[in-house]
XYZ file of C-alpha atoms in Angstrom:
716
model
C -38.296 -4.721 -5.735
C -40.957 -5.492 -3.173
C -43.041 -3.341 -0.927
C -42.676 -3.295 2.836
C -44.626 -5.839 4.868
C -45.491 -4.178 8.206
C -47.069 -7.305 9.604
C -43.693 -9.071 9.528
C -41.718 -6.388 11.278
C -39.900 -7.911 14.251
C -39.886 -6.708 17.840
C -38.061 -3.373 18.075
C -36.176 -2.125 21.144
C -34.586 1.340 21.374
C -30.998 0.074 21.222
C -27.953 2.335 21.515
C -26.267 4.943 19.337
C -22.874 3.306 19.654
C -21.296 1.217 18.277
C -22.322 2.360 14.833
C -23.284 -0.203 12.213
C -24.794 -3.620 12.926
C -23.535 -5.308 16.103
C -24.580 -8.865 16.895
C -24.159 -9.697 20.598
C -25.081 -13.381 20.523
C -28.802 -12.809 21.051
C -29.845 -9.933 18.811
C -28.455 -7.088 16.758
C -28.102 -3.368 17.395
C -28.364 -1.120 14.313
C -27.013 2.416 14.260
C -26.555 4.990 11.469
C -25.312 8.592 11.473
C -27.141 11.139 9.325
C -27.421 14.790 10.257
C -29.467 15.697 7.197
C -32.089 12.911 7.457
C -35.753 13.551 8.280
C -36.510 9.806 8.553
C -34.433 6.644 8.403
C -35.708 3.136 7.657
C -33.798 -0.039 8.380
C -34.511 -2.539 5.615
C -34.214 -6.244 6.398
C -33.772 -8.259 3.207
C -34.881 -11.882 3.100
C -33.105 -14.559 1.064
C -35.969 -14.319 -1.399
C -35.223 -10.619 -1.885
C -38.261 -9.396 0.014
C -37.817 -6.314 2.174
C -39.134 -5.543 5.680
C -38.769 -1.927 6.754
C -38.258 -0.854 10.348
C -38.673 2.821 11.201
C -35.753 4.061 13.322
C -37.492 6.321 15.829
C -34.615 6.723 18.281
C -32.190 9.557 17.429
C -29.278 10.680 19.620
C -26.866 13.297 18.282
C -27.950 12.600 14.695
C -27.415 8.876 15.181
C -30.483 6.772 14.330
C -30.697 3.417 16.094
C -32.659 0.377 17.261
C -32.124 -3.120 18.640
C -33.790 -6.173 17.103
C -33.683 -9.111 19.538
C -34.552 -11.676 16.874
C -32.007 -10.698 14.208
C -28.866 -12.841 14.088
C -25.687 -13.176 12.048
C -26.252 -13.665 8.326
C -29.134 -11.190 8.121
C -28.931 -8.954 5.042
C -29.941 -5.336 5.444
C -29.681 -1.754 4.192
C -31.064 1.703 4.959
C -33.367 4.179 3.281
C -32.722 7.791 4.213
C -35.472 10.362 3.754
C -34.295 13.945 3.539
C -33.705 16.869 1.173
C -32.773 16.416 -2.479
C -30.922 19.651 -3.194
C -27.602 19.166 -5.019
C -27.000 22.933 -5.072
C -27.000 22.799 -1.243
C -24.915 19.624 -1.134
C -27.806 17.311 -0.172
C -28.614 14.169 -2.173
C -31.069 12.112 -0.132
C -33.003 9.592 -2.205
C -35.120 7.024 -0.307
C -35.548 4.942 -3.465
C -31.967 3.779 -2.922
C -31.213 0.897 -0.595
C -28.085 2.286 1.051
C -25.240 0.157 2.311
C -24.054 0.536 5.889
C -20.888 2.711 6.119
C -19.965 0.520 9.097
C -20.942 -2.738 7.352
C -18.596 -5.617 8.251
C -19.584 -7.705 5.251
C -21.499 -7.322 1.994
C -23.312 -9.733 -0.288
C -24.480 -9.780 -3.889
C -23.460 -7.745 -6.912
C -24.149 -4.348 -8.429
C -26.282 -4.089 -11.545
C -25.443 -0.822 -13.250
C -28.653 0.750 -14.457
C -30.843 3.746 -13.691
C -31.647 2.062 -10.364
C -28.154 2.855 -8.975
C -28.247 6.531 -9.941
C -30.187 9.312 -8.288
C -30.116 11.599 -11.339
C -31.726 10.910 -14.709
C -29.148 9.201 -16.914
C -30.999 10.534 -19.979
C -31.257 14.129 -18.761
C -29.773 16.926 -20.864
C -28.335 18.496 -17.721
C -27.609 15.696 -15.211
C -25.620 18.115 -13.009
C -28.554 20.276 -12.017
C -30.878 17.424 -12.375
C -34.329 18.313 -11.210
C -36.147 15.622 -9.264
C -34.511 12.170 -9.261
C -36.298 9.364 -11.146
C -36.771 7.414 -7.849
C -36.073 3.992 -9.340
C -35.687 1.509 -6.486
C -32.180 0.027 -6.227
C -33.206 -3.102 -4.318
C -32.178 -6.049 -6.436
C -29.610 -3.906 -8.280
C -27.275 -3.223 -5.387
C -25.383 -5.241 -2.797
C -26.698 -5.724 0.713
C -24.957 -5.319 4.044
C -24.655 -8.471 6.168
C -24.753 -8.873 9.947
C -21.646 -10.833 10.937
C -20.784 -13.109 13.814
C -17.900 -11.244 15.516
C -16.810 -14.201 17.639
C -13.637 -16.037 16.586
C -11.223 -18.415 18.244
C -7.898 -16.593 18.030
C -6.164 -19.071 20.308
C -2.678 -17.879 21.211
C -2.413 -15.393 18.346
C 0.153 -12.658 19.018
C 1.275 -9.739 16.897
C 4.922 -10.194 15.818
C 5.633 -6.470 16.447
C 8.792 -6.535 14.333
C 10.748 -3.281 14.778
C 11.228 -1.204 11.640
C 14.976 -1.774 11.449
C 14.366 -5.526 11.221
C 11.390 -5.266 8.867
C 11.338 -6.417 5.240
C 8.022 -5.604 3.536
C 6.584 -7.584 0.636
C 3.840 -5.796 -1.287
C 1.325 -8.287 -2.682
C -2.145 -8.669 -4.147
C -4.475 -11.313 -2.675
C -5.598 -12.627 -6.044
C -2.472 -11.894 -8.067
C -0.253 -13.687 -5.570
C -2.207 -16.930 -5.543
C -4.157 -17.244 -8.790
C -1.601 -19.356 -10.667
C 0.313 -21.073 -7.875
C 0.365 -24.810 -8.676
C 0.497 -25.877 -5.020
C -2.563 -23.851 -4.006
C -5.799 -25.844 -4.554
C -7.848 -24.375 -7.381
C -10.815 -23.539 -5.153
C -8.535 -21.487 -2.880
C -6.739 -19.484 -5.567
C -7.357 -15.764 -5.457
C -8.580 -15.891 -1.852
C -7.532 -15.138 1.708
C -7.406 -18.892 2.333
C -5.118 -19.267 -0.685
C -2.803 -16.575 0.610
C -2.579 -18.412 3.935
C -1.620 -21.668 2.189
C 1.705 -23.117 3.409
C 3.181 -22.836 -0.114
C 2.762 -19.046 -0.094
C 3.944 -18.642 3.484
C 6.970 -20.875 2.836
C 7.902 -18.700 -0.153
C 7.757 -15.555 1.969
C 9.772 -17.176 4.757
C 12.402 -18.286 2.249
C 12.815 -14.600 1.364
C 13.034 -13.644 5.077
C 10.041 -11.363 4.607
C 8.704 -10.038 7.937
C 5.574 -8.222 6.718
C 3.136 -8.660 3.846
C 1.517 -5.453 2.659
C -1.768 -6.298 0.970
C -3.184 -4.135 -1.738
C -6.729 -2.991 -0.890
C -8.955 -5.619 0.721
C -11.626 -3.201 1.917
C -14.836 -3.896 0.016
C -14.586 -2.118 -3.320
C -16.553 -1.546 -6.505
C -15.764 -2.492 -10.098
C -16.344 0.658 -12.148
C -19.130 0.479 -14.712
C -16.757 1.983 -17.303
C -14.279 -0.850 -16.799
C -16.927 -3.557 -16.848
C -18.179 -2.261 -20.202
C -14.606 -2.659 -21.504
C -14.532 -6.212 -20.072
C -11.971 -5.043 -17.529
C -12.111 -4.933 -13.711
C -10.939 -2.729 -10.887
C -8.149 -5.182 -10.113
C -6.125 -3.086 -7.678
C -9.168 -2.254 -5.554
C -8.598 1.463 -4.963
C -12.341 2.095 -5.046
C -13.614 1.464 -1.528
C -17.140 1.805 -0.235
C -16.909 -0.514 2.796
C -14.066 0.448 5.137
C -14.869 -2.281 7.680
C -15.421 -5.225 5.350
C -12.941 -7.613 3.708
C -13.673 -7.751 -0.022
C -16.067 -10.687 -0.498
C -14.698 -11.761 -3.905
C -11.448 -12.726 -2.150
C -13.262 -15.226 0.021
C -13.281 -18.927 -0.799
C -16.489 -19.149 1.249
C -19.636 -18.210 -0.640
C -21.641 -17.847 2.580
C -22.804 -14.301 3.333
C -20.344 -12.932 5.890
C -17.896 -15.817 5.279
C -15.062 -13.478 4.275
C -14.642 -12.261 7.858
C -13.595 -15.519 9.594
C -11.555 -16.463 6.507
C -9.607 -13.211 6.713
C -9.022 -13.729 10.439
C -7.764 -17.255 9.782
C -5.315 -15.843 7.223
C -3.970 -13.283 9.693
C -3.544 -15.966 12.340
C -1.572 -18.133 9.871
C 0.753 -15.248 9.003
C 1.309 -14.452 12.663
C 2.155 -18.080 13.359
C 4.888 -17.679 10.720
C 6.153 -14.460 12.316
C 4.855 -12.321 9.437
C 2.945 -9.094 10.024
C -0.084 -8.129 7.948
C -0.243 -4.522 6.712
C -3.264 -3.245 4.785
C -3.157 -0.726 1.967
C -6.109 1.498 2.872
C -7.914 4.094 0.787
C -9.486 6.708 3.024
C -8.931 9.566 0.635
C -11.979 8.874 -1.575
C -14.840 6.404 -2.105
C -16.290 4.356 -4.937
C -19.202 6.740 -5.458
C -17.031 8.988 -7.648
C -18.032 12.468 -8.721
C -21.476 14.051 -9.124
C -22.253 11.592 -11.930
C -21.491 8.513 -9.841
C -23.916 5.986 -8.322
C -25.679 6.399 -4.977
C -24.374 3.481 -2.909
C -24.122 4.710 0.665
C -22.348 7.903 1.799
C -23.895 10.130 -0.869
C -27.439 9.198 0.054
C -26.850 9.126 3.815
C -25.277 12.564 4.298
C -23.458 13.876 1.251
C -22.207 17.131 2.772
C -20.849 15.446 5.894
C -18.914 12.682 4.177
C -17.475 14.517 1.155
C -15.437 17.647 0.441
C -17.701 19.774 -1.740
C -16.507 22.459 -4.096
C -16.440 25.893 -2.523
C -19.084 28.043 -4.129
C -20.874 25.206 -5.949
C -21.938 22.282 -3.784
C -23.121 20.300 -6.796
C -19.521 19.269 -7.370
C -16.844 17.488 -5.331
C -13.301 18.494 -4.506
C -11.001 15.990 -6.096
C -7.462 15.817 -4.707
C -7.056 12.228 -5.888
C -8.140 12.085 -9.513
C -10.941 9.693 -8.595
C -13.869 12.087 -8.449
C -14.215 12.855 -4.749
C -12.336 13.280 -1.471
C -13.552 12.212 1.956
C -14.258 15.121 4.272
C -11.728 14.463 7.036
C -12.718 17.805 8.628
C -16.122 16.450 9.692
C -16.139 14.788 13.134
C -18.330 11.856 12.061
C -16.195 11.152 8.998
C -13.101 11.279 11.161
C -14.851 8.948 13.586
C -15.592 6.501 10.778
C -11.942 6.486 9.710
C -10.663 5.994 13.255
C -13.318 3.408 14.174
C -12.423 1.483 11.030
C -8.699 1.514 11.781
C -9.294 0.356 15.349
C -11.610 -2.384 14.119
C -8.968 -3.833 11.809
C -6.429 -3.822 14.629
C -8.588 -5.019 17.515
C -11.013 -7.373 15.757
C -9.047 -8.455 12.667
C -5.572 -8.353 14.318
C -3.779 -6.566 11.475
C -0.420 -4.979 12.265
C -0.458 -1.707 10.392
C -1.626 0.347 7.444
C -0.265 1.937 4.302
C -2.360 5.001 3.540
C -2.991 5.576 -0.154
C -2.519 9.231 -1.192
C -2.192 10.090 2.482
C -1.619 13.788 1.837
C -5.355 14.060 1.079
C -6.202 13.100 4.657
C -4.122 15.979 5.914
C -5.922 18.617 3.864
C -7.983 20.698 6.250
C -8.496 23.571 3.896
C -6.418 23.971 0.781
C -2.860 23.140 1.717
C -1.612 19.997 3.353
C -1.462 20.691 7.064
C 0.897 18.570 9.153
C -1.155 19.362 12.237
C -4.494 18.364 10.795
C -7.173 16.808 12.958
C -6.532 13.367 11.503
C -2.883 13.366 12.557
C -3.819 14.658 16.001
C -6.310 11.833 16.446
C -3.830 9.195 15.344
C -1.168 10.561 17.676
C -3.345 10.298 20.766
C -5.152 7.078 19.903
C -3.923 4.259 22.200
C -4.543 1.600 19.541
C -3.649 3.173 16.186
C -0.541 4.944 17.473
C 0.990 1.557 18.338
C 0.853 -0.091 14.912
C 2.826 0.527 11.732
C 1.664 3.657 9.917
C 2.997 4.083 6.396
C 2.091 7.099 4.272
C 2.090 7.424 0.527
C 3.040 11.061 1.066
C 1.536 12.670 -2.016
C -1.671 13.372 -3.901
C -2.308 15.157 -7.203
C -3.407 18.464 -5.692
C -1.181 21.544 -5.499
C 1.352 21.124 -2.729
C 0.523 17.434 -2.605
C 4.110 16.084 -2.676
C 4.934 15.858 1.018
C 7.822 13.383 1.312
C 9.521 13.997 4.662
C 6.744 16.177 6.069
C 4.645 13.660 7.975
C 4.636 13.629 11.801
C 6.975 11.574 13.953
C 4.792 8.439 14.283
C 4.715 7.917 10.544
C 6.944 6.197 8.065
C 6.758 7.141 4.398
C 7.120 5.605 0.984
C 10.303 7.384 -0.037
C 9.709 8.502 -3.613
C 13.077 10.274 -3.647
C 14.825 6.984 -2.869
C 13.012 5.297 -5.766
C 13.951 8.043 -8.215
C 17.580 8.316 -7.137
C 18.306 4.586 -7.276
C 16.647 4.283 -10.675
C 18.637 7.235 -11.980
C 21.915 5.983 -10.560
C 21.805 2.577 -12.168
C 20.668 3.887 -15.549
C 23.538 6.388 -15.508
C 21.557 9.603 -15.300
C 23.380 12.715 -14.145
C 22.597 13.768 -10.599
C 24.542 14.719 -7.535
C 26.386 12.035 -5.635
C 25.235 13.606 -2.377
C 21.643 12.669 -3.206
C 22.629 9.036 -3.742
C 24.621 8.999 -0.508
C 21.704 10.426 1.443
C 19.237 7.877 0.100
C 21.622 4.977 0.736
C 22.128 6.021 4.340
C 18.485 6.430 5.382
C 17.550 9.914 4.114
C 18.384 11.796 7.287
C 17.736 15.022 5.390
C 14.051 14.035 5.221
C 13.401 12.353 8.561
C 15.909 13.298 11.255
C 14.455 16.762 11.865
C 11.144 15.243 13.030
C 12.858 12.886 15.484
C 12.480 9.883 13.241
C 14.969 7.093 12.614
C 16.191 5.537 9.347
C 13.288 3.069 9.536
C 10.937 5.956 8.687
C 12.198 5.705 5.112
C 10.284 2.936 3.345
C 12.810 2.267 0.602
C 11.423 0.928 -2.648
C 12.345 1.019 -6.309
C 9.235 -0.691 -7.673
C 5.692 -1.126 -6.412
C 2.277 -1.969 -7.847
C 2.107 1.535 -9.321
C 4.501 1.439 -12.279
C 6.793 -1.055 -13.931
C 7.795 -4.221 -12.095
C 11.555 -4.700 -11.836
C 11.875 -6.775 -15.014
C 10.044 -4.139 -17.053
C 12.121 -1.355 -15.485
C 15.152 -2.745 -17.313
C 13.248 -3.821 -20.451
C 11.181 -0.817 -21.532
C 11.840 2.874 -22.001
C 8.196 3.633 -22.726
C 4.876 2.503 -21.253
C 2.769 0.114 -23.311
C -0.702 0.394 -21.783
C -2.856 -0.259 -24.845
C -4.633 -3.139 -23.080
C -6.194 -0.618 -20.658
C -8.457 0.787 -23.367
C -7.298 4.400 -22.994
C -5.067 4.641 -26.100
C -1.956 4.507 -23.906
C -2.818 7.854 -22.301
C -2.989 6.454 -18.762
C -0.059 5.759 -16.468
C 3.175 7.610 -15.832
C 5.190 8.657 -18.888
C 8.409 9.484 -17.002
C 9.424 6.079 -15.683
C 13.149 6.561 -15.115
C 13.505 3.188 -16.784
C 16.133 1.945 -19.253
C 15.642 -0.854 -21.760
C 19.372 -1.623 -21.944
C 19.411 -1.083 -25.689
C 16.289 -2.769 -27.084
C 12.636 -2.004 -26.339
C 10.908 -5.112 -25.017
C 11.888 -8.797 -25.063
C 15.025 -9.837 -26.925
C 17.145 -12.913 -27.500
C 20.358 -10.878 -27.567
C 22.517 -12.531 -24.887
C 24.465 -9.317 -24.229
C 21.328 -7.349 -23.431
C 19.772 -10.173 -21.443
C 22.938 -10.399 -19.333
C 22.899 -6.640 -18.738
C 19.221 -6.676 -17.752
C 19.835 -9.472 -15.282
C 22.723 -7.539 -13.789
C 20.635 -4.364 -13.500
C 17.885 -6.219 -11.654
C 20.426 -7.621 -9.218
C 21.999 -4.182 -8.762
C 18.665 -2.687 -7.751
C 17.732 -5.524 -5.367
C 21.182 -5.397 -3.779
C 21.096 -1.598 -3.370
C 17.654 -1.881 -1.768
C 18.837 -4.427 0.802
C 22.096 -2.640 1.575
C 20.406 0.733 2.191
C 19.545 2.001 5.651
C 15.804 2.198 6.158
C 12.952 -0.259 5.684
C 13.086 -2.136 2.352
C 9.989 -3.079 0.399
C 9.905 -5.691 -2.361
C 7.143 -5.723 -4.937
C 5.591 -9.162 -5.451
C 7.153 -11.041 -8.297
C 10.319 -8.966 -8.581
C 12.214 -11.828 -6.977
C 11.372 -14.011 -9.998
C 11.409 -11.355 -12.727
C 7.660 -10.889 -13.185
C 6.700 -8.878 -16.271
C 3.630 -6.836 -17.263
C 4.870 -6.614 -20.858
C 5.486 -2.901 -20.584
C 2.171 -1.969 -18.927
C 2.911 0.381 -16.040
C -0.697 0.779 -14.877
C -2.339 -2.654 -14.547
C -5.043 -1.361 -12.201
C -7.734 -2.827 -14.472
C -5.981 -6.002 -15.624
C -7.364 -8.888 -13.591
C -5.583 -11.480 -15.701
C -2.205 -13.082 -16.436
C -0.741 -9.681 -17.254
C -0.860 -8.680 -13.604
C -0.907 -12.010 -11.749
C 2.206 -13.732 -10.500
C 3.605 -16.231 -12.996
C 4.937 -18.898 -10.667
C 6.670 -20.778 -13.494
C 9.246 -17.969 -13.361
C 10.472 -19.389 -10.048
C 12.101 -22.097 -12.169
C 12.852 -20.024 -15.270
C 14.566 -17.315 -13.211
C 15.791 -19.525 -10.381
C 19.085 -17.620 -10.238
C 17.333 -14.313 -9.559
C 15.245 -15.930 -6.830
C 18.372 -17.388 -5.235
C 20.104 -14.015 -5.476
C 17.195 -12.213 -3.814
C 17.092 -14.743 -0.980
C 20.838 -14.368 -0.510
C 20.557 -10.580 -0.485
C 17.786 -10.417 2.110
C 19.631 -12.979 4.247
C 22.782 -10.836 4.109
C 20.785 -7.883 5.386
C 19.161 -9.961 8.121
C 22.490 -11.377 9.260
C 24.301 -8.055 9.553
C 22.970 -5.199 11.696
C 25.393 -2.777 10.005
C 22.929 -2.691 7.059
C 19.931 -1.988 9.270
C 21.064 0.481 11.904
C 18.460 1.890 14.265
C 20.046 5.316 14.229
C 21.510 7.535 11.562
C 25.222 7.558 10.896
C 27.296 10.090 12.833
C 30.019 10.353 10.200
C 29.869 13.221 7.781
C 30.396 12.931 4.038
C 33.711 14.773 4.381
C 35.702 14.140 7.567
C 39.027 15.247 8.929
C 41.690 13.479 10.947
C 42.635 9.846 11.014
C 39.727 8.525 13.055
C 37.741 5.787 11.333
C 34.125 6.703 11.850
C 30.972 4.680 11.339
C 30.908 5.461 7.614
C 33.408 6.682 5.046
C 32.939 7.480 1.361
C 35.884 6.587 -0.844
C 36.998 7.187 -4.400
C 38.054 4.357 -6.698
C 41.650 5.021 -5.638
C 40.790 4.140 -2.035
C 41.077 7.676 -0.682
C 38.478 9.599 1.180
C 36.255 11.767 -0.979
C 36.770 15.531 -0.896
C 34.519 18.403 -1.834
C 35.219 18.137 -5.548
C 34.442 14.413 -5.555
C 31.064 15.099 -4.008
C 30.224 17.588 -6.710
C 30.915 15.022 -9.435
C 27.987 13.799 -11.469
C 26.521 10.335 -11.055
C 27.882 7.672 -13.320
C 31.130 7.886 -11.401
C 32.034 4.866 -9.365
C 32.108 5.118 -5.596
C 32.859 2.987 -2.542
C 31.428 3.239 0.955
C 32.942 1.785 4.129
C 30.507 0.648 6.835
C 32.141 0.149 10.220
C 30.600 -2.742 12.125
C 32.562 -1.717 15.232
C 30.891 1.678 15.392
C 27.181 0.883 15.774
C 26.104 3.193 18.571
C 22.569 1.933 19.225
C 22.359 -1.047 21.625
C 20.196 -4.094 21.006
C 16.861 -4.729 22.743
C 18.730 -5.984 25.846
C 20.943 -2.917 26.076
C 24.020 -4.744 24.821
C 26.512 -3.246 22.400
C 25.964 -4.353 18.793
C 29.129 -5.493 17.017
C 29.198 -6.587 13.403
C 31.568 -7.205 10.534
C 32.747 -4.200 8.569
C 31.940 -3.947 4.872
C 33.146 -2.133 1.791
C 30.450 -1.554 -0.837
C 31.828 -0.823 -4.292
C 29.342 0.704 -6.755
C 30.108 0.871 -10.467
C 27.321 2.364 -12.575
C 29.762 2.981 -15.400
C 29.485 1.114 -18.705
C 33.148 0.099 -18.498
C 35.238 -2.005 -16.113
C 36.472 0.109 -13.216
C 39.533 -0.480 -11.080
C 39.015 0.014 -7.358
C 41.847 0.175 -4.835
C 41.159 -1.400 -1.445
C 41.734 1.418 1.087
C 44.844 1.358 3.220
C 45.145 2.326 6.847
C 42.802 1.195 9.611
C 39.977 0.059 7.381
C 41.104 -3.569 6.953
C 44.103 -5.658 5.997
C 42.085 -8.107 3.945
C 38.661 -8.162 2.327
C 36.661 -11.159 1.134
C 33.781 -10.863 -1.310
C 30.373 -11.472 0.238
C 28.402 -10.769 -2.945
C 28.946 -9.698 -6.541
C 26.023 -8.658 -8.742
C 28.040 -9.517 -11.854
C 27.324 -13.183 -11.057
C 23.759 -14.488 -11.632
C 23.554 -15.797 -8.063
C 25.846 -13.197 -6.500
C 28.685 -15.644 -5.898
C 32.297 -14.494 -5.819
C 35.619 -15.837 -4.506
C 37.472 -12.515 -4.628
C 39.963 -11.876 -1.811
C 41.872 -8.603 -1.786
C 44.458 -7.055 0.545
C 44.707 -3.383 1.477
C 46.220 -1.382 -1.358
C 45.440 -3.999 -4.008
C 43.299 -3.360 -7.060
C 39.897 -4.899 -7.707
C 38.289 -4.972 -11.133
C 34.571 -4.256 -11.066
C 32.523 -5.348 -14.041
C 30.513 -2.674 -15.863
C 27.300 -1.785 -14.010
C 27.880 -3.975 -10.985
C 28.063 -3.862 -7.216
C 30.655 -5.723 -5.146
C 30.191 -6.289 -1.401
C 33.434 -6.958 0.472
C 33.567 -8.139 4.095
C 36.499 -7.393 6.388
C 38.232 -10.658 7.265
C 41.521 -9.357 8.720
């Protein structure tokens, strides 16, 4: 720590209250910070030698403190000291001994050193909750610093792909995990934005016909002290404190502020390849945690404005997320920060959409989730945010937090019911066939009432949160011992099935079954109406060795193992074939819901028909049957009612999908009548690469292998 040096303070102009944060205009920099509770605010300029120069912010407009420094340019490190009340019982936690990071900071530099310096309460106190006076240990030198960035970038002819939902295939990935072991990515670029933009990675995604990459959190985040003590790290990144800044550890550039142009270059490379960039964003909580967390920025700037405090005892935080705190989306300045951040990522960083972690938390105005909350209203009317992809994880851990199907019309949702139903179907769990039919056809029961289309259903079976696909068919139980929590963390009800043996095995029978189950799930995902999402590595059979919660495993357990692309080449080929089949046939990616009903009358062939194994249309009793029964579905390529983008009628081949989740061979009869005279196999999950030469005429029998899916195309 060093004391201020008034003689070195630069020329100070009044500046403007907006934009908030540090804004370099090519000549100087405007600084602006909101704090309603502050009595005084100091801007602290930090030299490369660590020395600090404090500038008193004397201009205040609407609780926004600001100045303009004509001599400060990009690369300058800075922070704030906020003087105000220390009264935890009233919800106020101002502590000017803490160098506070800019909530609007576009880049950060340095590292955190966890010690008394980061905490405003006495770590040795008998009662740290009530606290008394804080120890006032200066955090300079123990915390990161904010960095003024150069906002100018040569985007050239960059254009957003704007892929419609019905043509979208999402690939969920982690910046570091995706690139850390790839042999074609230069070592110095592995684990970085530049590495992710490498042609080898982009070529892999293009070979899968992926149209969007959904990146796990890249907002600047904190590695928890608890994890660091265990020699673990906050790998997933769901611990944000900088909502405007790309995480600096993912930058190949070590220059302060270098992550920003590197991220932009990555986005431009993806756009050149026709791939959208979607960010997984965490606006439901921050890295400061609960009342025993460090003072990094929001807490010391205006605790009561930024956080939901516990009714009746403002010493504590409301926690809808299990992370210690929840952002106060009821406060206008917190809402402004969220919206300003979203617009920044779209307008300045050119991203194409967002997946909102635990999005139900953002909707909580009081106790219950409110579909008409202020946040949703703002998004609806915002001319920028309303035009990009908005994906909700529609749940949090609070009461009433499971809100699948209840988000407004602009939003799409991770469909947890799709995940559960598909898992249950292929492991032979009893459930109603109607549920499976609904999920396969776009979940109209969840989305049609709000005017949404099938694309609103983000269909997934695996994601970062849980088992990868290989582990889903290899383990019945979680094996999270490596996380240091005695296997207590993670989900215990995985809806997984180990196919007879827990963990790896050399038994060829079980290995064959596991391979078939993986193909069944990938095929079902790509044949379902809605927007499919693949989890990175599932296409090559990535494993986490039974760990279903690798949030803290920044190592080979969670990274992509690219050698599997050769080891499991058949699975990779199958996945490519499956996604290509979907891309080639609009009947699998309809813009509108099916008109046909599960049970129909008359002889008219509608857009969809559900058939028994005998080739007859299903009746009421068939629908009441328990899952585990085999079923076929006819998709009529001549009955697609939605036109293409030029208003032309869409005509496609017709298909018969035969599902057999039974453990025995099942005989299917090709339906007679107007369905087709002849069917030719387009794909069979019983084969490692999906190949099949089956040709069957109407009325003939087809033998389906146990636990397999056969796709037949009408050829006459």
